[in-house]
Amino acid sequence: YQRRVHGAYISEICDSSNMAKAMGMLSMQWSLGEVVGPLIGGVLARPSEKYSIFRNFKLFIDYPFALPIAVPLIVVIINIIGGYLYLKETRLASMPRASLIPNEVKVENADVSENLFLLSKPEVRVDRRPSKLSLLFSRKVGSSVLLYAFFGALEVGFVSILPLWVMSDHDHGGFDFDDSKVGLALSLSGPLALWWQPLVYPKLVARFGYTLCFRVMIFNFAVVVALIPLTGLTPNIDWVHWVLVIISRMLSLITAMSCYTTVFVFVNNSASNSIRGSVNGLAQTAVAATRILVGGPSMFSTIFAWSQEKDSTYPMNYFLAFHLISICLLLILAFSFYLPHSITQPSAQSKLTKNTATVEKQVDSPTPLSNNK
């Protein structure tokens, strides 16, 4: 849910000139979580068995995963306090009145003058927000929400079976890693993704556009997911396993985060500021539903466990879950051609609101304008 709130917040303070860079910075924080999160889980899990200092702690003996859960809980509490104290509201509280504009301020910019004239007119606001169900029938909203819902379900499904596969023995296509090795390997795959989003992704968007970037990245993600189980056919050499796991996760993380970032832009561009909160809430509800009902951790983990128990041959062995996810990703790629071209730009009302905010700032700070007299 935090992803949707953060994405909506950024979309209200940025425009098309810096949206890709801002979303890349946001995705960088998730990539940082991909580095730190598995490391915390792998190192701090079962502390009473690993570290003598915790050997006599009954809490950690009875609840071996309490410590790695407590650390992110503390971080979340700190974020809540910091957001409450320092995060500013992005919605405009009120419109400036013409009487508040000093007479001595001479506005020479034509665009600003026109906007100030519009702001001086009396405004009649009629609350005609559409229902959440009717929003789905809008092509822009419906297509972007469905894109996020199904991609989010598939990506989480992939993330859920990846460590299960790595921890499987070599006869079942895995590398027989324990939880500490899994956490360390997944953490080592994160640094490149950490810098990819804020440095490389915005340049790709500026050069090729959001839609083409999404299609290329989701195609690459599907290819990576399909090829990952093939690494289980390599010789049973420990350092080879480490390299393969790190590279596989690195490529999947870069492509998946790039897809997420683009989809977030699509969802926010599909709605004006007045209904953006509703659209993001609808998107979060949709992705939660697909993860539970259609496909997600439970479904693909069950398929993977079933394939491990049956000891079947290809394609019903450990390849099955990965290849199902890959095929579904290609279907999402095909669905992306249904997206309207206008999805790559903010709605007209969003642009007007941001221009209004710029005018308000100039009205509130008349000194720079008065220097032009």
mmCIF file of C-alpha atoms in Angstrom:
data_model
loop_
_atom_site.group_PDB
_atom_site.id
_atom_site.type_symbol
_atom_site.label_atom_id
_atom_site.label_comp_id
_atom_site.label_asym_id
_atom_site.label_seq_id
_atom_site.Cartn_x
_atom_site.Cartn_y
_atom_site.Cartn_z
ATOM 1 C CA TYR A 1 0.000 0.000 0.000
ATOM 2 C CA GLN A 2 2.899 2.357 0.691
ATOM 3 C CA ARG A 3 3.930 2.095 -2.963
ATOM 4 C CA ARG A 4 0.606 3.496 -4.080
ATOM 5 C CA VAL A 5 0.659 6.377 -1.570
ATOM 6 C CA HIS A 6 4.255 7.271 -2.414
ATOM 7 C CA GLY A 7 3.569 7.120 -6.134
ATOM 8 C CA ALA A 8 0.497 9.345 -5.833
ATOM 9 C CA TYR A 9 2.421 11.824 -3.681
ATOM 10 C CA ILE A 10 5.238 12.069 -6.222
ATOM 11 C CA SER A 11 2.815 12.466 -9.119
ATOM 12 C CA GLU A 12 1.310 15.531 -7.409
ATOM 13 C CA ILE A 13 4.620 17.317 -6.885
ATOM 14 C CA CYS A 14 6.305 16.424 -10.201
ATOM 15 C CA ASP A 15 5.543 16.971 -13.877
ATOM 16 C CA SER A 16 6.549 15.177 -17.062
ATOM 17 C CA SER A 17 10.011 16.781 -17.027
ATOM 18 C CA ASN A 18 11.107 15.070 -13.791
ATOM 19 C CA MET A 19 8.552 12.295 -13.208
ATOM 20 C CA ALA A 20 10.810 9.478 -14.456
ATOM 21 C CA LYS A 21 13.692 10.623 -12.283
ATOM 22 C CA ALA A 22 11.476 10.970 -9.208
ATOM 23 C CA MET A 23 9.907 7.547 -9.715
ATOM 24 C CA GLY A 24 13.392 6.143 -10.230
ATOM 25 C CA MET A 25 14.452 7.583 -6.899
ATOM 26 C CA LEU A 26 11.402 5.998 -5.297
ATOM 27 C CA SER A 27 12.220 2.617 -6.817
ATOM 28 C CA MET A 28 15.775 3.006 -5.547
ATOM 29 C CA GLN A 29 14.386 2.871 -2.012
ATOM 30 C CA TRP A 30 12.704 -0.449 -2.792
ATOM 31 C CA SER A 31 15.956 -1.724 -4.292
ATOM 32 C CA LEU A 32 17.660 -0.721 -1.057
ATOM 33 C CA GLY A 33 15.067 -2.812 0.737
ATOM 34 C CA GLU A 34 15.947 -5.712 -1.564
ATOM 35 C CA VAL A 35 19.534 -5.386 -0.362
ATOM 36 C CA VAL A 36 18.928 -4.897 3.345
ATOM 37 C CA GLY A 37 15.761 -6.986 3.775
ATOM 38 C CA PRO A 38 17.107 -10.428 2.798
ATOM 39 C CA LEU A 39 20.293 -9.706 4.710
ATOM 40 C CA ILE A 40 18.342 -8.935 7.881
ATOM 41 C CA GLY A 41 16.166 -11.999 7.437
ATOM 42 C CA GLY A 42 19.040 -14.353 6.696
ATOM 43 C CA VAL A 43 21.429 -13.105 9.381
ATOM 44 C CA LEU A 44 18.947 -12.569 12.222
ATOM 45 C CA ALA A 45 16.699 -15.591 11.722
ATOM 46 C CA ARG A 46 17.039 -18.253 14.469
ATOM 47 C CA PRO A 47 19.462 -16.133 16.537
ATOM 48 C CA SER A 48 19.451 -18.568 19.474
ATOM 49 C CA GLU A 49 20.986 -21.220 17.205
ATOM 50 C CA LYS A 50 23.541 -18.960 15.538
ATOM 51 C CA TYR A 51 24.775 -16.569 18.211
ATOM 52 C CA SER A 52 25.821 -17.369 21.752
ATOM 53 C CA ILE A 53 24.575 -14.011 23.044
ATOM 54 C CA PHE A 54 20.987 -15.046 22.261
ATOM 55 C CA ARG A 55 21.308 -18.686 23.268
ATOM 56 C CA ASN A 56 19.484 -18.290 26.582
ATOM 57 C CA PHE A 57 16.761 -15.925 25.327
ATOM 58 C CA LYS A 58 13.530 -17.881 25.635
ATOM 59 C CA LEU A 59 11.744 -15.415 23.333
ATOM 60 C CA PHE A 60 14.063 -16.214 20.441
ATOM 61 C CA ILE A 61 13.987 -19.918 21.215
ATOM 62 C CA ASP A 62 10.198 -20.039 21.086
ATOM 63 C CA TYR A 63 9.926 -17.522 18.234
ATOM 64 C CA PRO A 64 13.028 -17.921 16.023
ATOM 65 C CA PHE A 65 11.914 -15.237 13.561
ATOM 66 C CA ALA A 66 10.952 -12.566 16.096
ATOM 67 C CA LEU A 67 14.227 -10.628 15.755
ATOM 68 C CA PRO A 68 14.210 -10.164 11.946
ATOM 69 C CA ILE A 69 10.546 -9.115 12.189
ATOM 70 C CA ALA A 70 11.222 -6.609 14.975
ATOM 71 C CA VAL A 71 13.850 -4.691 12.982
ATOM 72 C CA PRO A 72 11.586 -3.624 10.065
ATOM 73 C CA LEU A 73 8.790 -2.958 12.565
ATOM 74 C CA ILE A 74 10.990 -0.383 14.292
ATOM 75 C CA VAL A 75 11.863 1.173 10.926
ATOM 76 C CA VAL A 76 8.177 1.460 10.025
ATOM 77 C CA ILE A 77 7.383 3.168 13.327
ATOM 78 C CA ILE A 78 10.184 5.682 12.729
ATOM 79 C CA ASN A 79 8.824 6.359 9.219
ATOM 80 C CA ILE A 80 5.327 6.943 10.566
ATOM 81 C CA ILE A 81 6.592 9.468 13.103
ATOM 82 C CA GLY A 82 8.812 11.206 10.551
ATOM 83 C CA GLY A 83 6.029 11.377 7.964
ATOM 84 C CA TYR A 84 3.578 12.800 10.482
ATOM 85 C CA LEU A 85 6.016 15.491 11.598
ATOM 86 C CA TYR A 86 7.727 16.530 8.369
ATOM 87 C CA LEU A 87 5.721 15.377 5.314
ATOM 88 C CA LYS A 88 3.795 18.266 3.765
ATOM 89 C CA GLU A 89 0.331 18.030 2.259
ATOM 90 C CA THR A 90 0.310 18.247 -1.545
ATOM 91 C CA ARG A 91 -3.362 19.116 -2.045
ATOM 92 C CA LEU A 92 -4.148 22.810 -2.399
ATOM 93 C CA ALA A 93 -5.981 23.976 0.691
ATOM 94 C CA SER A 94 -7.563 27.047 -0.922
ATOM 95 C CA MET A 95 -7.423 29.147 -4.040
ATOM 96 C CA PRO A 96 -5.864 32.632 -3.798
ATOM 97 C CA ARG A 97 -8.193 35.595 -4.063
ATOM 98 C CA ALA A 98 -7.527 38.510 -6.407
ATOM 99 C CA SER A 99 -7.709 40.928 -3.493
ATOM 100 C CA LEU A 100 -4.625 39.290 -2.000
ATOM 101 C CA ILE A 101 -2.495 40.232 -5.014
ATOM 102 C CA PRO A 102 -0.628 43.478 -4.251
ATOM 103 C CA ASN A 103 -1.438 46.311 -6.628
ATOM 104 C CA GLU A 104 2.214 47.188 -7.015
ATOM 105 C CA VAL A 105 3.035 43.753 -8.388
ATOM 106 C CA LYS A 106 3.369 44.034 -12.137
ATOM 107 C CA VAL A 107 3.153 40.660 -13.845
ATOM 108 C CA GLU A 108 4.834 40.737 -17.234
ATOM 109 C CA ASN A 109 4.669 37.023 -17.979
ATOM 110 C CA ALA A 110 1.656 36.409 -20.199
ATOM 111 C CA ASP A 111 1.035 32.875 -18.997
ATOM 112 C CA VAL A 112 1.127 33.925 -15.360
ATOM 113 C CA SER A 113 -1.138 36.910 -16.054
ATOM 114 C CA GLU A 114 -3.683 34.702 -17.722
ATOM 115 C CA ASN A 115 -3.634 32.227 -14.860
ATOM 116 C CA LEU A 116 -4.000 35.011 -12.308
ATOM 117 C CA PHE A 117 -6.994 36.306 -14.240
ATOM 118 C CA LEU A 118 -8.566 32.856 -14.129
ATOM 119 C CA LEU A 119 -7.903 32.586 -10.425
ATOM 120 C CA SER A 120 -9.588 35.922 -9.799
ATOM 121 C CA LYS A 121 -12.877 34.615 -11.158
ATOM 122 C CA PRO A 122 -15.379 33.210 -8.688
ATOM 123 C CA GLU A 123 -15.238 29.445 -8.669
ATOM 124 C CA VAL A 124 -18.211 27.144 -8.432
ATOM 125 C CA ARG A 125 -17.209 23.681 -7.340
ATOM 126 C CA VAL A 126 -19.507 20.768 -7.994
ATOM 127 C CA ASP A 127 -18.469 17.444 -6.493
ATOM 128 C CA ARG A 128 -19.152 14.955 -9.256
ATOM 129 C CA ARG A 129 -16.639 12.281 -8.439
ATOM 130 C CA PRO A 130 -17.404 9.026 -10.225
ATOM 131 C CA SER A 131 -17.927 5.844 -8.285
ATOM 132 C CA LYS A 132 -14.993 3.469 -7.944
ATOM 133 C CA LEU A 133 -16.773 0.861 -10.025
ATOM 134 C CA SER A 134 -17.408 3.295 -12.863
ATOM 135 C CA LEU A 135 -13.721 4.211 -12.912
ATOM 136 C CA LEU A 136 -12.879 0.727 -14.159
ATOM 137 C CA PHE A 137 -14.890 1.363 -17.326
ATOM 138 C CA SER A 138 -12.587 4.209 -18.239
ATOM 139 C CA ARG A 139 -10.004 2.856 -20.664
ATOM 140 C CA LYS A 140 -7.123 4.749 -19.087
ATOM 141 C CA VAL A 141 -7.995 3.855 -15.510
ATOM 142 C CA GLY A 142 -9.195 0.319 -16.161
ATOM 143 C CA SER A 143 -6.245 -0.732 -18.325
ATOM 144 C CA SER A 144 -3.603 0.743 -16.017
ATOM 145 C CA VAL A 145 -5.216 -0.768 -12.893
ATOM 146 C CA LEU A 146 -5.475 -4.216 -14.506
ATOM 147 C CA LEU A 147 -1.884 -3.948 -15.708
ATOM 148 C CA TYR A 148 -0.689 -3.204 -12.180
ATOM 149 C CA ALA A 149 -2.912 -5.861 -10.614
ATOM 150 C CA PHE A 150 -1.741 -8.792 -12.725
ATOM 151 C CA PHE A 151 1.894 -7.737 -12.957
ATOM 152 C CA GLY A 152 2.022 -7.229 -9.189
ATOM 153 C CA ALA A 153 0.587 -10.697 -8.601
ATOM 154 C CA LEU A 154 3.053 -12.377 -10.953
ATOM 155 C CA GLU A 155 6.082 -10.529 -9.589
ATOM 156 C CA VAL A 156 5.231 -11.427 -5.991
ATOM 157 C CA GLY A 157 4.598 -15.005 -7.079
ATOM 158 C CA PHE A 158 8.062 -15.127 -8.618
ATOM 159 C CA VAL A 159 9.675 -13.630 -5.512
ATOM 160 C CA SER A 160 7.938 -16.258 -3.353
ATOM 161 C CA ILE A 161 9.237 -19.274 -5.296
ATOM 162 C CA LEU A 162 12.764 -17.993 -5.954
ATOM 163 C CA PRO A 163 14.139 -18.726 -2.438
ATOM 164 C CA LEU A 164 12.244 -22.042 -2.365
ATOM 165 C CA TRP A 165 13.990 -23.088 -5.550
ATOM 166 C CA VAL A 166 17.418 -21.950 -4.309
ATOM 167 C CA MET A 167 16.951 -23.923 -1.076
ATOM 168 C CA SER A 168 15.972 -27.093 -2.939
ATOM 169 C CA ASP A 169 18.583 -29.829 -3.328
ATOM 170 C CA HIS A 170 20.474 -30.266 -6.565
ATOM 171 C CA ASP A 171 18.360 -33.247 -7.653
ATOM 172 C CA HIS A 172 15.307 -30.959 -7.700
ATOM 173 C CA GLY A 173 17.047 -28.198 -9.654
ATOM 174 C CA GLY A 174 18.139 -26.095 -6.651
ATOM 175 C CA PHE A 175 21.430 -25.244 -4.991
ATOM 176 C CA ASP A 176 20.746 -26.500 -1.455
ATOM 177 C CA PHE A 177 21.298 -23.093 0.204
ATOM 178 C CA ASP A 178 20.301 -22.523 3.822
ATOM 179 C CA ASP A 179 18.411 -19.396 4.933
ATOM 180 C CA SER A 180 21.604 -17.444 5.702
ATOM 181 C CA LYS A 181 23.061 -18.127 2.256
ATOM 182 C CA VAL A 182 19.786 -17.211 0.579
ATOM 183 C CA GLY A 183 19.613 -13.902 2.436
ATOM 184 C CA LEU A 184 23.217 -13.026 1.601
ATOM 185 C CA ALA A 185 22.922 -14.013 -2.062
ATOM 186 C CA LEU A 186 19.756 -11.984 -2.579
ATOM 187 C CA SER A 187 21.347 -8.995 -0.844
ATOM 188 C CA LEU A 188 24.417 -9.105 -3.066
ATOM 189 C CA SER A 189 22.165 -8.901 -6.118
ATOM 190 C CA GLY A 190 20.725 -5.532 -5.066
ATOM 191 C CA PRO A 191 23.521 -2.920 -5.425
ATOM 192 C CA LEU A 192 23.300 -2.659 -9.225
ATOM 193 C CA ALA A 193 19.518 -2.271 -9.072
ATOM 194 C CA LEU A 194 20.033 0.377 -6.400
ATOM 195 C CA TRP A 195 21.686 2.672 -8.955
ATOM 196 C CA TRP A 196 19.822 1.500 -12.051
ATOM 197 C CA GLN A 197 16.526 3.193 -11.168
ATOM 198 C CA PRO A 198 17.703 6.767 -10.465
ATOM 199 C CA LEU A 199 20.554 6.876 -13.014
ATOM 200 C CA VAL A 200 19.717 4.638 -15.986
ATOM 201 C CA TYR A 201 15.931 4.333 -16.006
ATOM 202 C CA PRO A 202 15.185 8.092 -16.448
ATOM 203 C CA LYS A 203 17.559 8.239 -19.437
ATOM 204 C CA LEU A 204 15.870 5.245 -21.044
ATOM 205 C CA VAL A 205 12.461 6.879 -20.598
ATOM 206 C CA ALA A 206 13.705 10.174 -22.036
ATOM 207 C CA ARG A 207 15.114 8.353 -25.060
ATOM 208 C CA PHE A 208 12.435 5.724 -25.777
ATOM 209 C CA GLY A 209 9.349 6.708 -23.754
ATOM 210 C CA TYR A 210 7.431 4.948 -20.994
ATOM 211 C CA THR A 211 5.492 2.490 -23.140
ATOM 212 C CA LEU A 212 8.435 1.073 -25.069
ATOM 213 C CA CYS A 213 10.522 0.852 -21.896
ATOM 214 C CA PHE A 214 7.774 -1.115 -20.183
ATOM 215 C CA ARG A 215 7.397 -3.548 -23.068
ATOM 216 C CA VAL A 216 11.117 -4.174 -23.366
ATOM 217 C CA MET A 217 11.550 -4.616 -19.620
ATOM 218 C CA ILE A 218 8.617 -6.968 -19.143
ATOM 219 C CA PHE A 219 9.803 -9.057 -22.106
ATOM 220 C CA ASN A 220 13.282 -9.276 -20.558
ATOM 221 C CA PHE A 221 11.724 -10.132 -17.191
ATOM 222 C CA ALA A 222 9.773 -12.981 -18.796
ATOM 223 C CA VAL A 223 12.929 -14.309 -20.462
ATOM 224 C CA VAL A 224 14.912 -14.160 -17.210
ATOM 225 C CA VAL A 225 12.169 -15.970 -15.272
ATOM 226 C CA ALA A 226 12.000 -18.688 -17.936
ATOM 227 C CA LEU A 227 15.783 -19.199 -17.966
ATOM 228 C CA ILE A 228 16.371 -19.231 -14.197
ATOM 229 C CA PRO A 229 15.501 -22.937 -13.644
ATOM 230 C CA LEU A 230 17.966 -23.874 -16.404
ATOM 231 C CA THR A 231 20.775 -22.844 -14.067
ATOM 232 C CA GLY A 232 19.927 -25.915 -11.990
ATOM 233 C CA LEU A 233 21.420 -28.042 -14.757
ATOM 234 C CA THR A 234 24.906 -26.633 -14.156
ATOM 235 C CA PRO A 235 27.631 -28.603 -12.324
ATOM 236 C CA ASN A 236 27.279 -28.864 -8.558
ATOM 237 C CA ILE A 237 30.010 -26.324 -7.755
ATOM 238 C CA ASP A 238 29.408 -23.919 -4.876
ATOM 239 C CA TRP A 239 30.905 -20.731 -6.335
ATOM 240 C CA VAL A 240 29.066 -21.309 -9.617
ATOM 241 C CA HIS A 241 25.805 -21.506 -7.678
ATOM 242 C CA TRP A 242 26.530 -18.204 -5.947
ATOM 243 C CA VAL A 243 27.288 -16.430 -9.227
ATOM 244 C CA LEU A 244 24.167 -17.798 -10.916
ATOM 245 C CA VAL A 245 21.857 -16.855 -8.048
ATOM 246 C CA ILE A 246 23.257 -13.326 -7.789
ATOM 247 C CA ILE A 247 23.106 -12.669 -11.548
ATOM 248 C CA SER A 248 19.628 -14.186 -11.883
ATOM 249 C CA ARG A 249 18.199 -12.094 -9.073
ATOM 250 C CA MET A 250 20.019 -8.974 -10.254
ATOM 251 C CA LEU A 251 18.514 -9.177 -13.744
ATOM 252 C CA SER A 252 15.041 -10.018 -12.482
ATOM 253 C CA LEU A 253 15.158 -7.191 -9.936
ATOM 254 C CA ILE A 254 16.241 -4.555 -12.467
ATOM 255 C CA THR A 255 13.577 -5.512 -14.996
ATOM 256 C CA ALA A 256 10.801 -5.919 -12.418
ATOM 257 C CA MET A 257 11.516 -2.589 -10.704
ATOM 258 C CA SER A 258 11.583 -0.808 -14.060
ATOM 259 C CA CYS A 259 8.180 -2.320 -14.885
ATOM 260 C CA TYR A 260 6.782 -1.309 -11.498
ATOM 261 C CA THR A 261 8.023 2.249 -11.879
ATOM 262 C CA THR A 262 6.429 2.585 -15.311
ATOM 263 C CA VAL A 263 3.129 1.076 -14.191
ATOM 264 C CA PHE A 264 2.981 3.518 -11.274
ATOM 265 C CA VAL A 265 3.349 6.373 -13.748
ATOM 266 C CA PHE A 266 0.537 4.911 -15.880
ATOM 267 C CA VAL A 267 -1.809 4.587 -12.897
ATOM 268 C CA ASN A 268 -1.199 8.148 -11.730
ATOM 269 C CA ASN A 269 -1.435 9.590 -15.243
ATOM 270 C CA SER A 270 -4.795 7.901 -15.759
ATOM 271 C CA ALA A 271 -6.547 10.130 -13.212
ATOM 272 C CA SER A 272 -6.833 13.781 -12.324
ATOM 273 C CA ASN A 273 -5.792 15.033 -8.910
ATOM 274 C CA SER A 274 -9.367 14.997 -7.629
ATOM 275 C CA ILE A 275 -9.760 11.229 -8.067
ATOM 276 C CA ARG A 276 -6.128 10.084 -7.929
ATOM 277 C CA GLY A 277 -6.512 8.810 -4.381
ATOM 278 C CA SER A 278 -9.522 6.733 -5.383
ATOM 279 C CA VAL A 279 -7.716 5.314 -8.417
ATOM 280 C CA ASN A 280 -4.666 4.358 -6.361
ATOM 281 C CA GLY A 281 -6.880 2.755 -3.741
ATOM 282 C CA LEU A 282 -8.665 0.855 -6.486
ATOM 283 C CA ALA A 283 -5.320 -0.285 -7.921
ATOM 284 C CA GLN A 284 -4.149 -1.517 -4.526
ATOM 285 C CA THR A 285 -7.407 -3.404 -3.975
ATOM 286 C CA ALA A 286 -7.109 -4.979 -7.420
ATOM 287 C CA VAL A 287 -3.531 -6.166 -6.913
ATOM 288 C CA ALA A 288 -4.396 -7.573 -3.486
ATOM 289 C CA ALA A 289 -7.332 -9.468 -4.988
ATOM 290 C CA THR A 290 -5.273 -10.923 -7.831
ATOM 291 C CA ARG A 291 -2.538 -11.995 -5.433
ATOM 292 C CA ILE A 292 -5.118 -13.904 -3.396
ATOM 293 C CA LEU A 293 -7.567 -15.184 -6.002
ATOM 294 C CA VAL A 294 -5.811 -15.367 -9.366
ATOM 295 C CA GLY A 295 -2.094 -15.781 -8.877
ATOM 296 C CA GLY A 296 0.445 -14.899 -6.262
ATOM 297 C CA PRO A 297 2.531 -16.413 -3.484
ATOM 298 C CA SER A 298 0.002 -19.065 -2.475
ATOM 299 C CA MET A 299 -0.754 -20.242 -6.001
ATOM 300 C CA PHE A 300 2.771 -20.427 -7.385
ATOM 301 C CA SER A 301 4.274 -21.733 -4.147
ATOM 302 C CA THR A 302 1.696 -24.519 -4.198
ATOM 303 C CA ILE A 303 2.492 -25.330 -7.827
ATOM 304 C CA PHE A 304 6.211 -25.362 -7.073
ATOM 305 C CA ALA A 305 5.761 -27.627 -4.023
ATOM 306 C CA TRP A 306 3.537 -29.981 -6.033
ATOM 307 C CA SER A 307 6.137 -30.239 -8.807
ATOM 308 C CA GLN A 308 8.839 -31.021 -6.235
ATOM 309 C CA GLU A 309 6.806 -33.814 -4.658
ATOM 310 C CA LYS A 310 5.855 -35.505 -7.925
ATOM 311 C CA ASP A 311 9.415 -35.804 -9.271
ATOM 312 C CA SER A 312 7.978 -35.480 -12.752
ATOM 313 C CA THR A 313 9.872 -34.788 -15.950
ATOM 314 C CA TYR A 314 9.814 -31.539 -17.904
ATOM 315 C CA PRO A 315 7.605 -29.532 -18.110
ATOM 316 C CA MET A 316 5.838 -30.707 -14.945
ATOM 317 C CA ASN A 317 8.942 -30.528 -12.733
ATOM 318 C CA TYR A 318 10.445 -27.453 -11.057
ATOM 319 C CA PHE A 319 10.301 -25.630 -14.412
ATOM 320 C CA LEU A 320 6.508 -25.501 -14.260
ATOM 321 C CA ALA A 321 5.963 -22.567 -11.888
ATOM 322 C CA PHE A 322 8.656 -20.430 -13.525
ATOM 323 C CA HIS A 323 7.380 -21.051 -17.034
ATOM 324 C CA LEU A 324 3.779 -20.334 -16.055
ATOM 325 C CA ILE A 325 4.859 -16.961 -14.676
ATOM 326 C CA SER A 326 6.875 -16.268 -17.820
ATOM 327 C CA ILE A 327 3.916 -17.060 -20.097
ATOM 328 C CA CYS A 328 1.613 -14.809 -18.051
ATOM 329 C CA LEU A 329 4.161 -11.984 -18.279
ATOM 330 C CA LEU A 330 4.114 -12.285 -22.061
ATOM 331 C CA LEU A 331 0.318 -12.032 -21.953
ATOM 332 C CA ILE A 332 0.683 -8.784 -19.995
ATOM 333 C CA LEU A 333 3.090 -7.597 -22.686
ATOM 334 C CA ALA A 334 0.383 -8.222 -25.273
ATOM 335 C CA PHE A 335 -2.189 -6.425 -23.098
ATOM 336 C CA SER A 336 0.065 -3.348 -22.936
ATOM 337 C CA PHE A 337 -0.785 -2.626 -26.590
ATOM 338 C CA TYR A 338 -4.325 -1.863 -25.396
ATOM 339 C CA LEU A 339 -3.084 1.076 -23.324
ATOM 340 C CA PRO A 340 -4.077 4.475 -24.765
ATOM 341 C CA HIS A 341 -1.244 6.689 -25.979
ATOM 342 C CA SER A 342 -2.306 9.451 -23.601
ATOM 343 C CA ILE A 343 -1.383 7.285 -20.603
ATOM 344 C CA THR A 344 2.206 8.502 -20.845
ATOM 345 C CA GLN A 345 1.216 12.084 -19.970
ATOM 346 C CA PRO A 346 -0.570 13.525 -16.904
ATOM 347 C CA SER A 347 -4.216 14.384 -17.303
ATOM 348 C CA ALA A 348 -5.114 17.923 -18.346
ATOM 349 C CA GLN A 349 -6.610 18.711 -14.934
ATOM 350 C CA SER A 350 -3.400 17.595 -13.209
ATOM 351 C CA LYS A 351 -1.385 19.958 -15.388
ATOM 352 C CA LEU A 352 -3.756 22.832 -14.575
ATOM 353 C CA THR A 353 -3.466 22.119 -10.844
ATOM 354 C CA LYS A 354 0.339 22.152 -11.004
ATOM 355 C CA ASN A 355 0.304 25.406 -12.983
ATOM 356 C CA THR A 356 -2.037 26.841 -10.349
ATOM 357 C CA ALA A 357 0.401 25.844 -7.628
ATOM 358 C CA THR A 358 3.185 27.640 -9.510
ATOM 359 C CA VAL A 359 1.074 30.775 -9.784
ATOM 360 C CA GLU A 360 0.253 30.625 -6.071
ATOM 361 C CA LYS A 361 3.935 30.489 -5.252
ATOM 362 C CA GLN A 362 4.597 33.550 -7.398
ATOM 363 C CA VAL A 363 1.692 35.416 -5.813
ATOM 364 C CA ASP A 364 2.874 34.533 -2.313
ATOM 365 C CA SER A 365 6.395 35.783 -3.166
ATOM 366 C CA PRO A 366 5.913 39.075 -5.038
ATOM 367 C CA THR A 367 9.422 40.409 -4.487
ATOM 368 C CA PRO A 368 11.098 38.734 -7.458
ATOM 369 C CA LEU A 369 8.343 39.972 -9.762
ATOM 370 C CA SER A 370 8.526 43.524 -8.398
ATOM 371 C CA ASN A 371 12.199 43.678 -9.345
ATOM 372 C CA ASN A 372 11.150 43.774 -12.998
ATOM 373 C CA LYS A 373 9.494 47.187 -12.598
#
